[in-house]
GROMACS .gro file of C-alpha atoms in nm:
model
  419
    1MET     CA    1  15.046   0.367  -5.085
    2ARG     CA    2  14.737   0.490  -4.874
    3PHE     CA    3  14.606   0.449  -4.566
    4LEU     CA    4  14.257   0.436  -4.525
    5PHE     CA    5  14.091   0.489  -4.115
    6VAL     CA    6  13.791   0.386  -3.977
    7HIS     CA    7  13.670   0.529  -3.708
    8GLY     CA    8  13.472   0.330  -3.368
    9THR     CA    9  13.134   0.299  -3.221
   10GLY     CA   10  12.971   0.644  -3.127
   11VAL     CA   11  13.188   0.881  -3.266
   12ARG     CA   12  13.025   1.114  -3.441
   13ARG     CA   13  13.181   1.459  -3.621
   14GLU     CA   14  13.345   1.665  -3.368
   15ARG     CA   15  13.530   1.356  -3.215
   16HIS     CA   16  13.645   1.191  -3.524
   17ASP     CA   17  13.803   1.558  -3.703
   18ARG     CA   18  14.051   1.562  -3.365
   19LEU     CA   19  14.061   1.260  -3.346
   20PHE     CA   20  14.207   1.200  -3.707
   21ALA     CA   21  14.402   1.555  -3.708
   22LEU     CA   22  14.643   1.324  -3.487
   23VAL     CA   23  14.655   0.969  -3.617
   24ARG     CA   24  14.675   1.176  -3.958
   25GLU     CA   25  14.949   1.338  -3.824
   26ARG     CA   26  15.151   1.047  -3.641
   27LEU     CA   27  15.122   0.833  -3.994
   28THR     CA   28  15.283   1.087  -4.170
   29ALA     CA   29  15.502   1.158  -3.966
   30ARG     CA   30  15.676   0.784  -4.027
   31PHE     CA   31  15.583   0.812  -4.442
   32PRO     CA   32  15.526   1.128  -4.536
   33ASP     CA   33  15.435   1.025  -4.865
   34ALA     CA   34  15.180   0.814  -4.854
   35ALA     CA   35  14.795   0.927  -4.840
   36VAL     CA   36  14.621   0.956  -4.528
   37ASP     CA   37  14.241   0.946  -4.536
   38SER     CA   38  13.943   0.839  -4.347
   39CYS     CA   39  13.635   0.652  -4.396
   40TYR     CA   40  13.368   0.942  -4.180
   41TRP     CA   41  13.040   0.720  -4.064
   42GLY     CA   42  12.887   0.832  -3.822
   43ASP     CA   43  12.626   1.038  -3.910
   44ARG     CA   44  12.518   0.849  -4.200
   45PHE     CA   45  12.521   0.487  -4.089
   46GLY     CA   46  12.568   0.558  -3.669
   47ALA     CA   47  12.198   0.529  -3.440
   48THR     CA   48  11.974   0.779  -3.381
   49LEU     CA   49  11.766   0.712  -3.144
   50GLY     CA   50  11.348   0.742  -3.425
   51ALA     CA   51  11.133   0.793  -3.123
   52GLY     CA   52  11.329   1.073  -2.995
   53GLY     CA   53  11.318   0.838  -2.664
   54ARG     CA   54  10.996   0.783  -2.658
   55SER     CA   55  11.044   0.406  -2.564
   56VAL     CA   56  11.236   0.495  -2.213
   57PRO     CA   57  10.987   0.524  -1.942
   58GLY     CA   58  11.037   0.851  -1.728
   59LEU     CA   59  11.228   1.068  -1.905
   60LYS     CA   60  10.930   1.147  -2.148
   61PRO     CA   61  10.604   1.258  -2.039
   62ALA     CA   62  10.386   0.894  -2.025
   63PRO     CA   63  10.096   0.940  -2.322
   64ASP     CA   64   9.730   0.946  -2.194
   65GLY     CA   65   9.746   1.084  -1.861
   66ILE     CA   66   9.894   0.827  -1.721
   67GLU     CA   67  10.075   0.901  -1.359
   68GLY     CA   68  10.260   0.792  -1.135
   69ILE     CA   69  10.562   0.726  -1.361
   70ASP     CA   70  10.764   0.890  -1.233
   71GLY     CA   71  10.730   0.695  -0.897
   72ILE     CA   72  10.932   0.512  -0.637
   73ASP     CA   73  10.808   0.482  -0.243
   74ALA     CA   74  11.085   0.535  -0.017
   75GLU     CA   75  11.154   0.202   0.127
   76THR     CA   76  11.207   0.089  -0.212
   77ALA     CA   77  11.490   0.342  -0.168
   78GLU     CA   78  11.606   0.225   0.121
   79TRP     CA   79  11.601  -0.154   0.052
   80ALA     CA   80  11.828  -0.014  -0.331
   81LEU     CA   81  12.016   0.133  -0.123
   82LEU     CA   82  12.131  -0.163   0.150
   83LEU     CA   83  12.141  -0.412  -0.085
   84ALA     CA   84  12.457  -0.221  -0.165
   85ASP     CA   85  12.570  -0.163   0.094
   86PRO     CA   86  12.402  -0.352   0.361
   87LEU     CA   87  12.577  -0.168   0.683
   88CYS     CA   88  12.513   0.175   0.478
   89GLU     CA   89  12.242   0.253   0.795
   90LEU     CA   90  12.527   0.170   1.076
   91ARG     CA   91  12.791   0.358   0.942
   92VAL     CA   92  12.502   0.600   0.981
   93LEU     CA   93  12.517   0.539   1.416
   94ALA     CA   94  12.853   0.529   1.413
   95GLU     CA   95  12.973   0.874   1.269
   96ALA     CA   96  12.674   1.059   1.344
   97GLY     CA   97  12.600   0.842   1.738
   98TRP     CA   98  12.278   1.034   1.915
   99PRO     CA   99  12.232   1.411   1.991
  100ALA     CA  100  12.187   1.438   2.389
  101GLY     CA  101  11.868   1.414   2.470
  102ALA     CA  102  11.775   1.175   2.321
  103GLY     CA  103  11.794   0.894   2.586
  104GLY     CA  104  12.091   0.823   2.555
  105ASP     CA  105  12.490   0.947   2.458
  106ALA     CA  106  12.798   0.803   2.321
  107ALA     CA  107  12.893   0.684   2.624
  108ASP     CA  108  13.339   0.852   2.557
  109ASP     CA  109  13.120   1.193   2.528
  110ASP     CA  110  12.870   1.176   2.802
  111PRO     CA  111  13.029   1.292   3.150
  112PHE     CA  112  12.805   1.134   3.314
  113ALA     CA  113  12.891   0.748   3.195
  114MET     CA  114  12.922   0.560   3.484
  115PRO     CA  115  13.289   0.387   3.500
  116GLY     CA  116  13.255  -0.016   3.461
  117VAL     CA  117  12.907  -0.028   3.337
  118GLN     CA  118  12.843  -0.175   2.971
  119ALA     CA  119  12.703   0.038   2.751
  120ALA     CA  120  12.302  -0.065   2.638
  121GLY     CA  121  12.349  -0.108   2.268
  122ILE     CA  122  12.733  -0.361   2.350
  123ARG     CA  123  12.467  -0.587   2.498
  124VAL     CA  124  12.324  -0.564   2.171
  125LEU     CA  125  12.624  -0.630   1.918
  126ALA     CA  126  12.619  -0.883   2.205
  127ALA     CA  127  12.295  -1.112   2.172
  128LEU     CA  128  12.389  -0.986   1.800
  129ALA     CA  129  12.658  -1.240   1.813
  130ALA     CA  130  12.501  -1.459   2.042
  131LEU     CA  131  12.208  -1.606   1.697
  132PRO     CA  132  12.253  -1.951   1.587
  133PRO     CA  133  12.441  -1.901   1.239
  134ALA     CA  134  12.243  -2.183   1.106
  135PRO     CA  135  11.900  -2.162   1.341
  136PRO     CA  136  11.727  -2.503   1.313
  137HIS     CA  137  11.435  -2.536   1.027
  138PRO     CA  138  11.162  -2.740   1.214
  139GLY     CA  139  10.971  -2.599   1.508
  140ASP     CA  140  11.176  -2.270   1.447
  141GLU     CA  141  10.984  -1.997   1.251
  142LEU     CA  142  11.316  -1.767   1.196
  143GLY     CA  143  11.487  -2.106   1.081
  144SER     CA  144  11.191  -2.173   0.838
  145LEU     CA  145  11.154  -1.800   0.724
  146LEU     CA  146  11.558  -1.881   0.597
  147HIS     CA  147  11.490  -2.179   0.421
  148GLY     CA  148  11.243  -2.109   0.272
  149THR     CA  149  11.281  -1.804   0.063
  150GLY     CA  150  11.633  -1.943   0.030
  151LEU     CA  151  11.877  -1.685   0.269
  152ALA     CA  152  11.995  -2.035   0.450
  153ALA     CA  153  12.298  -2.044   0.326
  154ASP     CA  154  12.399  -1.690   0.345
  155PHE     CA  155  12.296  -1.597   0.682
  156PRO     CA  156  12.576  -1.718   0.832
  157ALA     CA  157  12.833  -1.439   0.679
  158ALA     CA  158  12.544  -1.275   0.676
  159LEU     CA  159  12.543  -1.251   1.008
  160ASP     CA  160  12.891  -1.312   1.057
  161ALA     CA  161  13.003  -0.962   0.900
  162ALA     CA  162  12.689  -0.810   1.022
  163ALA     CA  163  12.863  -0.869   1.385
  164ARG     CA  164  13.251  -0.809   1.297
  165SER     CA  165  13.204  -0.533   1.159
  166ALA     CA  166  13.329  -0.172   1.214
  167GLU     CA  167  13.072   0.003   1.209
  168ALA     CA  168  12.885  -0.210   1.490
  169VAL     CA  169  13.159  -0.238   1.724
  170ARG     CA  170  13.130   0.194   1.685
  171ALA     CA  171  12.722   0.282   1.740
  172ALA     CA  172  12.702  -0.018   1.995
  173GLU     CA  173  12.930   0.206   2.233
  174ARG     CA  174  12.728   0.498   2.166
  175ALA     CA  175  12.451   0.342   2.224
  176THR     CA  176  12.416   0.412   2.650
  177GLY     CA  177  12.039   0.404   2.652
  178ASP     CA  178  11.784   0.196   2.590
  179PRO     CA  179  11.614   0.410   2.256
  180GLN     CA  180  11.960   0.333   2.114
  181ALA     CA  181  11.964  -0.001   2.153
  182ARG     CA  182  11.631  -0.026   2.021
  183GLU     CA  183  11.729   0.090   1.722
  184LEU     CA  184  12.036  -0.026   1.756
  185ALA     CA  185  11.913  -0.379   1.731
  186THR     CA  186  11.638  -0.220   1.451
  187ALA     CA  187  11.971  -0.116   1.187
  188LEU     CA  188  12.162  -0.464   1.342
  189ALA     CA  189  11.861  -0.637   1.198
  190ARG     CA  190  11.796  -0.484   0.877
  191ALA     CA  191  12.123  -0.568   0.799
  192VAL     CA  192  12.167  -0.854   0.781
  193ALA     CA  193  11.836  -0.914   0.571
  194ALA     CA  194  12.022  -0.661   0.328
  195GLY     CA  195  12.334  -0.848   0.395
  196ALA     CA  196  12.222  -1.238   0.354
  197LEU     CA  197  11.967  -1.083   0.021
  198ALA     CA  198  12.268  -0.944  -0.163
  199ALA     CA  199  12.485  -1.228  -0.112
  200ALA     CA  200  12.150  -1.481  -0.232
  201GLY     CA  201  12.114  -1.233  -0.527
  202ALA     CA  202  11.848  -1.436  -0.725
  203ASP     CA  203  11.871  -1.719  -0.624
  204ALA     CA  204  11.605  -1.536  -0.299
  205ASP     CA  205  11.289  -1.563  -0.320
  206CYS     CA  206  11.190  -1.351  -0.117
  207THR     CA  207  10.824  -1.161  -0.051
  208GLY     CA  208  10.910  -0.836   0.065
  209THR     CA  209  10.628  -0.944   0.392
  210GLU     CA  210  10.876  -1.216   0.375
  211ARG     CA  211  11.218  -1.028   0.508
  212ASP     CA  212  10.994  -0.771   0.705
  213ARG     CA  213  10.921  -1.087   0.861
  214LEU     CA  214  11.255  -1.129   0.920
  215VAL     CA  215  11.435  -0.859   1.046
  216GLU     CA  216  11.133  -0.812   1.283
  217LEU     CA  217  11.217  -1.164   1.475
  218LEU     CA  218  11.575  -1.077   1.448
  219THR     CA  219  11.538  -0.759   1.645
  220THR     CA  220  11.283  -0.915   1.851
  221ARG     CA  221  11.610  -1.098   1.941
  222LEU     CA  222  11.877  -0.841   1.984
  223GLY     CA  223  11.569  -0.621   2.246
  224GLY     CA  224  11.464  -0.391   1.956
  225ASP     CA  225  11.141  -0.376   1.836
  226ALA     CA  226  11.093  -0.387   1.424
  227ARG     CA  227  10.753  -0.179   1.408
  228VAL     CA  228  10.843   0.172   1.543
  229PRO     CA  229  11.141   0.247   1.260
  230GLY     CA  230  11.456   0.379   1.394
  231ALA     CA  231  11.464   0.807   1.412
  232ARG     CA  232  11.758   0.858   1.379
  233ALA     CA  233  11.939   0.706   1.071
  234ALA     CA  234  11.585   0.552   0.872
  235ALA     CA  235  11.583   0.962   0.807
  236PHE     CA  236  11.826   0.926   0.686
  237LEU     CA  237  11.899   0.662   0.501
  238GLY     CA  238  11.542   0.803   0.406
  239ARG     CA  239  11.591   1.112   0.281
  240LEU     CA  240  11.907   0.971   0.125
  241ALA     CA  241  11.741   0.657  -0.068
  242GLN     CA  242  11.530   0.947  -0.224
  243ARG     CA  243  11.817   1.120  -0.403
  244VAL     CA  244  11.992   0.884  -0.506
  245THR     CA  245  11.745   0.596  -0.609
  246THR     CA  246  11.466   0.748  -0.685
  247GLN     CA  247  11.311   0.786  -1.024
  248PRO     CA  248  11.552   1.094  -1.177
  249LEU     CA  249  11.836   0.871  -1.106
  250LEU     CA  250  11.677   0.578  -1.206
  251ASN     CA  251  11.646   0.757  -1.535
  252ALA     CA  252  11.932   0.885  -1.500
  253TRP     CA  253  12.126   0.493  -1.490
  254ARG     CA  254  11.818   0.431  -1.787
  255GLY     CA  255  11.934   0.728  -1.992
  256SER     CA  256  12.314   0.605  -1.987
  257LEU     CA  257  12.189   0.218  -2.101
  258THR     CA  258  11.967   0.361  -2.363
  259VAL     CA  259  11.979   0.795  -2.459
  260GLY     CA  260  12.384   0.847  -2.331
  261ALA     CA  261  12.512   0.500  -2.501
  262THR     CA  262  12.271   0.545  -2.835
  263PRO     CA  263  12.603   0.647  -3.018
  264ALA     CA  264  12.799   0.354  -2.898
  265LEU     CA  265  12.633   0.061  -2.751
  266GLY     CA  266  12.301   0.219  -3.046
  267ASP     CA  267  12.567   0.152  -3.338
  268ILE     CA  268  12.643  -0.217  -3.194
  269LEU     CA  269  12.327  -0.277  -3.217
  270ARG     CA  270  12.256  -0.178  -3.562
  271TYR     CA  271  12.508  -0.287  -3.732
  272GLN     CA  272  12.420  -0.544  -3.602
  273ALA     CA  273  12.133  -0.539  -3.760
  274ARG     CA  274  12.139  -0.345  -4.068
  275GLY     CA  275  12.611  -0.452  -4.117
  276HIS     CA  276  12.497  -0.410  -4.542
  277ASP     CA  277  12.479  -0.079  -4.604
  278LEU     CA  278  12.847   0.024  -4.453
  279ARG     CA  279  13.020  -0.218  -4.566
  280GLU     CA  280  12.886  -0.125  -4.874
  281PHE     CA  281  12.988   0.203  -4.812
  282LEU     CA  282  13.327   0.059  -4.681
  283HIS     CA  283  13.394  -0.103  -5.074
  284ALA     CA  284  13.375   0.157  -5.208
  285ARG     CA  285  13.560   0.374  -5.019
  286ILE     CA  286  13.821   0.144  -5.050
  287THR     CA  287  13.863   0.076  -5.391
  288ALA     CA  288  13.816   0.476  -5.552
  289ALA     CA  289  14.194   0.529  -5.477
  290ALA     CA  290  14.418   0.348  -5.636
  291GLY     CA  291  14.744   0.120  -5.545
  292PRO     CA  292  14.838  -0.070  -5.190
  293THR     CA  293  14.574   0.020  -4.865
  294VAL     CA  294  14.669   0.002  -4.518
  295LEU     CA  295  14.332   0.005  -4.354
  296ILE     CA  296  14.260   0.103  -4.058
  297GLY     CA  297  13.958  -0.084  -3.814
  298HIS     CA  298  13.968   0.106  -3.450
  299SER     CA  299  13.702  -0.143  -3.239
  300LEU     CA  300  13.307  -0.081  -3.438
  301GLY     CA  301  13.513  -0.007  -3.768
  302GLY     CA  302  13.780  -0.280  -3.731
  303ILE     CA  303  13.466  -0.505  -3.629
  304ALA     CA  304  13.292  -0.384  -3.953
  305LEU     CA  305  13.599  -0.401  -4.154
  306VAL     CA  306  13.726  -0.790  -4.080
  307ASP     CA  307  13.382  -0.923  -4.224
  308LEU     CA  308  13.404  -0.695  -4.459
  309LEU     CA  309  13.738  -0.826  -4.559
  310ALA     CA  310  13.616  -1.190  -4.467
  311LEU     CA  311  13.249  -1.172  -4.691
  312ALA     CA  312  13.451  -1.011  -5.054
  313ALA     CA  313  13.715  -1.346  -5.032
  314ALA     CA  314  13.470  -1.619  -4.972
  315ARG     CA  315  13.327  -1.492  -5.254
  316GLY     CA  316  13.682  -1.472  -5.421
  317GLU     CA  317  13.662  -1.079  -5.473
  318ALA     CA  318  13.929  -1.029  -5.318
  319VAL     CA  319  13.845  -0.619  -5.230
  320PRO     CA  320  14.099  -0.485  -5.464
  321GLY     CA  321  14.400  -0.332  -5.351
  322THR     CA  322  14.404  -0.361  -5.007
  323GLU     CA  323  14.712  -0.548  -4.801
  324LEU     CA  324  14.701  -0.482  -4.471
  325LEU     CA  325  14.404  -0.466  -4.196
  326VAL     CA  326  14.527  -0.309  -3.851
  327THR     CA  327  14.220  -0.348  -3.624
  328VAL     CA  328  14.298  -0.136  -3.277
  329GLY     CA  329  14.050  -0.222  -2.997
  330SER     CA  330  13.860  -0.493  -3.157
  331GLN     CA  331  13.593  -0.722  -3.053
  332ALA     CA  332  13.617  -0.904  -3.391
  333PRO     CA  333  13.782  -1.211  -3.288
  334PHE     CA  334  13.530  -1.204  -2.864
  335LEU     CA  335  13.236  -1.147  -3.174
  336HIS     CA  336  13.327  -1.457  -3.398
  337GLU     CA  337  13.419  -1.688  -3.105
  338LEU     CA  338  13.014  -1.613  -3.066
  339GLY     CA  339  12.926  -1.671  -3.367
  340ALA     CA  340  12.824  -1.326  -3.399
  341LEU     CA  341  13.021  -1.218  -3.665
  342THR     CA  342  12.842  -1.191  -4.005
  343ALA     CA  343  13.093  -1.290  -4.201
  344LEU     CA  344  13.251  -1.589  -4.119
  345GLU     CA  345  13.039  -1.978  -3.904
  346PRO     CA  346  13.156  -2.058  -3.548
  347GLY     CA  347  13.545  -2.193  -3.530
  348ALA     CA  348  13.560  -2.132  -3.937
  349LYS     CA  349  13.897  -1.964  -4.060
  350LEU     CA  350  13.973  -1.678  -4.257
  351PRO     CA  351  13.951  -1.730  -4.661
  352TYR     CA  352  14.198  -1.743  -4.891
  353GLY     CA  353  14.240  -1.394  -4.986
  354PHE     CA  354  14.210  -1.218  -4.697
  355PRO     CA  355  14.523  -0.968  -4.581
  356ARG     CA  356  14.775  -0.941  -4.374
  357TRP     CA  357  14.593  -0.851  -4.029
  358LEU     CA  358  14.759  -0.719  -3.725
  359ASN     CA  359  14.513  -0.713  -3.408
  360VAL     CA  360  14.610  -0.396  -3.098
  361TYR     CA  361  14.476  -0.461  -2.842
  362ASP     CA  362  14.575  -0.334  -2.483
  363ARG     CA  363  14.456  -0.573  -2.091
  364GLN     CA  364  14.291  -0.323  -1.956
  365ASP     CA  365  14.065  -0.218  -2.253
  366VAL     CA  366  13.818  -0.423  -2.209
  367LEU     CA  367  13.646  -0.396  -2.540
  368SER     CA  368  13.965  -0.520  -2.717
  369TYR     CA  369  13.994  -0.951  -2.809
  370LEU     CA  370  14.320  -1.158  -2.940
  371ALA     CA  371  14.292  -1.231  -3.281
  372GLY     CA  372  14.521  -1.512  -3.307
  373PRO     CA  373  14.372  -1.819  -3.053
  374VAL     CA  374  14.043  -1.724  -3.260
  375PHE     CA  375  14.229  -1.840  -3.539
  376PRO     CA  376  14.503  -2.068  -3.527
  377GLY     CA  377  14.713  -2.141  -3.693
  378ASP     CA  378  14.772  -1.887  -3.926
  379PRO     CA  379  15.007  -1.672  -4.016
  380ARG     CA  380  14.899  -1.402  -4.219
  381ILE     CA  381  14.735  -1.251  -3.789
  382THR     CA  382  15.001  -1.104  -3.531
  383ASP     CA  383  14.835  -1.010  -3.220
  384HIS     CA  384  15.045  -0.728  -3.031
  385GLU     CA  385  15.001  -0.564  -2.697
  386ILE     CA  386  14.978  -0.221  -2.591
  387GLY     CA  387  15.027  -0.035  -2.220
  388SER     CA  388  14.849   0.297  -2.192
  389ARG     CA  389  14.852   0.239  -1.804
  390GLN     CA  390  14.530   0.433  -1.861
  391PRO     CA  391  14.225   0.250  -1.743
  392PHE     CA  392  13.904   0.170  -1.883
  393PRO     CA  393  13.734   0.298  -2.090
  394ALA     CA  394  13.976   0.578  -2.114
  395CYS     CA  395  14.244   0.326  -2.277
  396HIS     CA  396  14.000   0.221  -2.473
  397SER     CA  397  14.121   0.520  -2.657
  398ALA     CA  398  14.433   0.572  -2.602
  399TYR     CA  399  14.578   0.442  -2.825
  400TRP     CA  400  14.644   0.631  -3.085
  401LYS     CA  401  14.846   0.884  -2.894
  402GLN     CA  402  15.117   0.599  -2.885
  403ASP     CA  403  15.430   0.567  -3.024
  404SER     CA  404  15.410   0.203  -2.976
  405LEU     CA  405  15.120   0.127  -3.210
  406TYR     CA  406  15.281   0.373  -3.518
  407GLU     CA  407  15.606   0.146  -3.448
  408ARG     CA  408  15.475  -0.193  -3.528
  409ILE     CA  409  15.199  -0.085  -3.735
  410GLU     CA  410  15.586   0.030  -3.987
  411GLN     CA  411  15.632  -0.290  -3.906
  412ALA     CA  412  15.404  -0.406  -4.061
  413VAL     CA  413  15.375  -0.263  -4.358
  414ALA     CA  414  15.778  -0.263  -4.475
  415GLU     CA  415  15.632  -0.728  -4.363
  416ALA     CA  416  15.397  -0.715  -4.586
  417GLU     CA  417  15.644  -0.567  -4.781
  418ILE     CA  418  15.431  -0.243  -4.885
  419GLY     CA  419  15.547   0.044  -5.092
   0.00000   0.00000   0.00000
């Protein structure tokens, strides 16, 4: 008997060797007389960036002297932060407050604060809470603007979230003077606008000019002046935004989705386009040795094996010697549901001649799927759950250290009566 291990997406030589050493050790311990081989395909059939990543904006210097490709203006950066966290500007004011001598100080720190006198910031917060949740559309610029930008439905919840937030309350308590109150009004208006925009998402139809006008109208109703940016929070937010949303981070995000993900995501895309060569390579490795063979495919390796075995069986040419297929953390069932599995039309059954199939999954592994429900009533398929107690993505590779995996493989080998 022979085991042939087929690794998954993103695996290259060094990682493969470590992983296969573990798999071979565990399998040999349970099947001392079996040969345990590996089918390494990463270097030959895996994805690489043929042009060195020149398609990624900002990753390489732009040709022909194009300038500005790495730039992002401060305003865009600030609103990127606000859309991700509408209360981020209020958090700055709540935690940092205002320095002494800036027109007022925190009430709990100001020795000259008059007992019983309401802080200016509290009045601003009260004005925010008093705003109508749904301004009337006719004749009201704020209402017309909200309806015209698609923000009217999400505006009440954004207004309530900002007014009730602990950050707004704390910032209001610390804003004891008029300059702080005006800055607070601007921050509250921006928080409400950002909250509505974030909630509306793709349903929003709002330009930068309309967004700024919305902030200006809200700020004015709160007693502030949106045309004068708040020195304290705006300066901090601007510096933070430039640090985390300028092109270097955008390049990092692009890198994670392109350059950094090339082995993982790229292998899948390359297989979908040119999987024939990998399947031919696997067929040659499987048939290179005689005797009953157990195929173990991880992730994309499982997809390729399902495709290979199904295509061969459909032609009446079952891959010689294959007695059992074990897929681990595989997306093959999901691809079949999508109609993206090369070997089978959507809804098609596994062909006669396809071997027994043990499909191992982990609920935490978002790249693992159930095979049985996708091929209902097929007695050849068994789904088996393994829990590594690891979050994703660690759980996608954690199968190989689980004794329960090898116990279930041993059981499947016995059930198939593979000698």
